[in-house]
Protein backbone atom coordinates (compact mmCIF):
# COMPACT_ATOMS: atom_id res chain seq x y z
CA MET A 1 -14.65 -12.66 -50.14
CA SER A 2 -14.99 -13.81 -53.71
CA PRO A 3 -14.78 -16.96 -55.82
CA PHE A 4 -12.43 -15.01 -58.14
CA THR A 5 -8.67 -15.18 -57.83
CA ASN A 6 -6.87 -12.13 -56.44
CA GLU A 7 -5.67 -11.29 -59.96
CA ILE A 8 -9.26 -11.01 -61.20
CA GLU A 9 -10.39 -9.16 -58.08
CA GLN A 10 -7.63 -6.56 -58.37
CA THR A 11 -8.22 -5.82 -62.06
CA ASN A 12 -10.06 -2.56 -62.71
CA PRO A 13 -12.27 -1.91 -65.74
CA PRO A 14 -10.68 -0.04 -68.64
CA ARG A 15 -10.95 3.72 -68.74
CA ARG A 16 -14.20 4.89 -70.31
CA PHE A 17 -15.81 1.51 -69.75
CA THR A 18 -19.57 1.89 -69.66
CA MET A 19 -21.60 -0.90 -68.15
CA PRO A 20 -23.88 -2.35 -70.85
CA TYR A 21 -27.45 -3.32 -70.05
CA PHE A 22 -28.01 -7.02 -69.42
CA THR A 23 -31.21 -8.91 -68.84
CA PRO A 24 -30.62 -10.51 -65.44
CA TYR A 25 -30.37 -14.31 -65.45
CA LYS A 26 -32.92 -16.09 -63.29
CA GLU A 27 -32.72 -19.73 -62.33
CA GLU A 28 -35.43 -21.06 -64.65
CA GLU A 29 -33.99 -19.56 -67.84
CA ASP A 30 -31.77 -21.14 -70.51
CA GLN A 31 -28.16 -20.61 -69.43
CA ASP A 32 -26.81 -21.11 -72.95
CA ARG A 33 -28.98 -18.28 -74.25
CA HIS A 34 -27.81 -16.04 -71.40
CA LEU A 35 -24.15 -16.80 -72.10
CA LYS A 36 -24.59 -16.12 -75.84
CA GLN A 37 -26.28 -12.81 -75.15
CA TYR A 38 -23.60 -11.90 -72.61
CA ARG A 39 -20.72 -12.74 -74.94
CA SER A 40 -22.35 -10.81 -77.79
CA THR A 41 -22.84 -7.74 -75.64
CA MET A 42 -19.29 -7.93 -74.26
CA ILE A 43 -17.63 -8.69 -77.60
CA LEU A 44 -15.40 -5.60 -77.43
CA TYR A 45 -14.05 -6.73 -74.05
CA ARG A 46 -13.73 -10.48 -74.58
CA SER A 47 -9.94 -10.31 -74.38
CA ASN A 48 -10.24 -8.84 -70.86
CA ASP A 49 -10.89 -12.04 -68.93
CA ALA A 50 -11.09 -10.36 -65.52
CA LEU A 51 -13.69 -7.88 -66.75
CA MET A 52 -15.69 -10.68 -68.39
CA CYS A 53 -15.81 -12.50 -65.04
CA LYS A 54 -16.66 -9.51 -62.90
CA ILE A 55 -19.41 -8.17 -65.15
CA PHE A 56 -20.92 -11.62 -65.66
CA ALA A 57 -21.36 -11.97 -61.92
CA THR A 58 -23.52 -8.83 -61.94
CA THR A 59 -25.94 -10.40 -64.45
CA LEU A 60 -26.96 -13.12 -61.99
CA GLN A 61 -30.07 -12.61 -59.93
CA GLY A 62 -31.84 -14.22 -56.98
CA GLU A 63 -30.93 -17.82 -56.22
CA VAL A 64 -28.34 -17.83 -59.00
CA GLN A 65 -26.55 -14.92 -57.31
CA ASP A 66 -26.71 -16.92 -54.07
CA TRP A 67 -25.23 -19.96 -55.89
CA PHE A 68 -22.38 -17.80 -57.24
CA HIS A 69 -21.43 -16.77 -53.69
CA THR A 70 -21.26 -20.42 -52.60
CA LEU A 71 -18.42 -21.13 -55.04
CA PRO A 72 -15.15 -21.85 -53.24
CA LEU A 73 -12.99 -18.81 -52.53
CA GLN A 74 -10.51 -18.01 -55.30
CA SER A 75 -11.67 -21.01 -57.35
CA ILE A 76 -12.44 -19.09 -60.56
CA ARG A 77 -9.35 -18.21 -62.62
CA SER A 78 -10.96 -17.36 -65.98
CA PHE A 79 -14.20 -16.60 -67.75
CA ASN A 80 -14.06 -20.01 -69.44
CA GLU A 81 -13.94 -21.62 -66.02
CA LEU A 82 -16.82 -19.47 -64.76
CA SER A 83 -18.85 -20.32 -67.89
CA PHE A 84 -18.17 -24.01 -67.34
CA VAL A 85 -19.32 -24.12 -63.70
CA PHE A 86 -22.33 -21.95 -64.53
CA THR A 87 -23.34 -24.19 -67.44
CA LYS A 88 -22.78 -27.32 -65.39
CA GLU A 89 -24.93 -26.00 -62.53
CA TYR A 90 -27.84 -24.85 -64.71
CA SER A 91 -27.69 -27.34 -67.60
CA SER A 92 -31.17 -28.64 -66.74
CA ASN A 93 -32.55 -25.27 -67.91
CA ARG A 94 -31.25 -25.75 -71.44
CA SER A 95 -33.89 -25.32 -74.14
CA ILE A 96 -34.73 -28.56 -75.84
CA LYS A 97 -34.76 -28.19 -79.58
CA MET A 98 -37.80 -29.95 -80.95
CA THR A 99 -37.90 -31.96 -84.15
CA SER A 100 -40.83 -32.61 -86.44
CA ASN A 101 -41.45 -35.89 -84.59
CA HIS A 102 -42.51 -33.85 -81.54
CA LEU A 103 -45.79 -33.21 -83.37
CA PHE A 104 -46.81 -36.86 -82.91
CA ASN A 105 -47.34 -36.04 -79.21
CA ILE A 106 -50.19 -33.67 -80.07
CA LYS A 107 -53.63 -35.30 -79.92
CA LYS A 108 -57.06 -33.77 -80.30
CA ASN A 109 -58.82 -33.86 -76.95
CA PRO A 110 -62.42 -35.13 -77.04
CA TRP A 111 -63.79 -31.81 -75.73
CA GLU A 112 -61.59 -29.68 -78.00
CA THR A 113 -63.01 -28.12 -81.15
CA ILE A 114 -61.33 -28.89 -84.43
CA ARG A 115 -60.46 -25.21 -84.78
CA ASP A 116 -58.73 -25.22 -81.36
CA TYR A 117 -56.83 -28.42 -82.23
CA VAL A 118 -55.64 -26.92 -85.53
CA LYS A 119 -54.61 -23.70 -83.76
CA ARG A 120 -52.71 -25.63 -81.06
CA PHE A 121 -51.06 -27.89 -83.64
CA LYS A 122 -49.96 -24.95 -85.80
CA ALA A 123 -48.55 -23.15 -82.74
CA GLU A 124 -46.41 -26.18 -81.88
CA LYS A 125 -45.37 -26.62 -85.52
CA ALA A 126 -44.23 -22.98 -85.65
CA LYS A 127 -41.75 -23.68 -82.82
CA ILE A 128 -39.87 -26.25 -84.93
CA VAL A 129 -37.10 -24.85 -87.10
CA GLY A 130 -37.07 -26.57 -90.49
CA CYS A 131 -40.20 -28.59 -89.81
CA ASN A 132 -40.66 -31.48 -92.25
CA GLU A 133 -44.07 -30.98 -93.90
CA GLY A 134 -44.57 -34.70 -94.59
CA ILE A 135 -44.01 -35.56 -90.95
CA ALA A 136 -46.19 -32.63 -89.85
CA THR A 137 -49.07 -33.83 -92.03
CA ALA A 138 -48.75 -37.40 -90.75
CA ALA A 139 -48.61 -36.17 -87.15
CA PHE A 140 -51.63 -33.93 -87.69
CA ARG A 141 -53.66 -36.88 -89.01
CA ASN A 142 -52.36 -39.10 -86.23
CA GLY A 143 -53.68 -36.68 -83.61
CA PHE A 144 -57.23 -36.88 -84.91
CA PRO A 145 -59.83 -39.48 -84.00
CA ILE A 146 -60.58 -41.56 -87.10
CA GLU A 147 -63.92 -39.84 -87.84
CA HIS A 148 -62.20 -36.46 -88.26
CA LEU A 149 -59.51 -37.52 -90.75
CA LEU A 150 -61.41 -36.55 -93.88
CA PHE A 151 -62.25 -33.13 -92.43
CA GLY A 152 -58.62 -32.74 -91.31
CA LYS A 153 -57.43 -33.12 -94.90
CA LEU A 154 -59.60 -30.16 -95.85
CA ILE A 155 -58.17 -27.99 -93.06
CA MET A 156 -54.54 -28.77 -93.86
CA GLY A 157 -55.16 -27.84 -97.50
CA GLU A 158 -54.76 -31.20 -99.14
């Protein structure tokens, strides 16, 4: 028994259809990223709603596959509907896009070397798309104990 309608279940893949490779989706991953990758890979078949549904189900793994099989019988009528219930179920896994202000959360630990602090700070800064340099500099200084501020200016290249 399936959560797909009979119409979806009875639809066969097109002739010469070759199953593309998909990275299986696991519960802790970003569902938006998985859907984007899936849609990109299946772009030639996006008009075949039944195929989009059936193949998507094969990309789910582990507990997510178990979740899929708990959906009510014949409750999924389209890929948009399947995408919606999938996104709703796993929305807590969505990647949070950080802003430059995130850098104010980074503080130099008392036991941490300055080199390690700079390395950790730069690694976090690299994760921020379009990071504002002024905010980054202020956050870097803010994370230092007061006695290290002068030395911090030298490291950041000011």
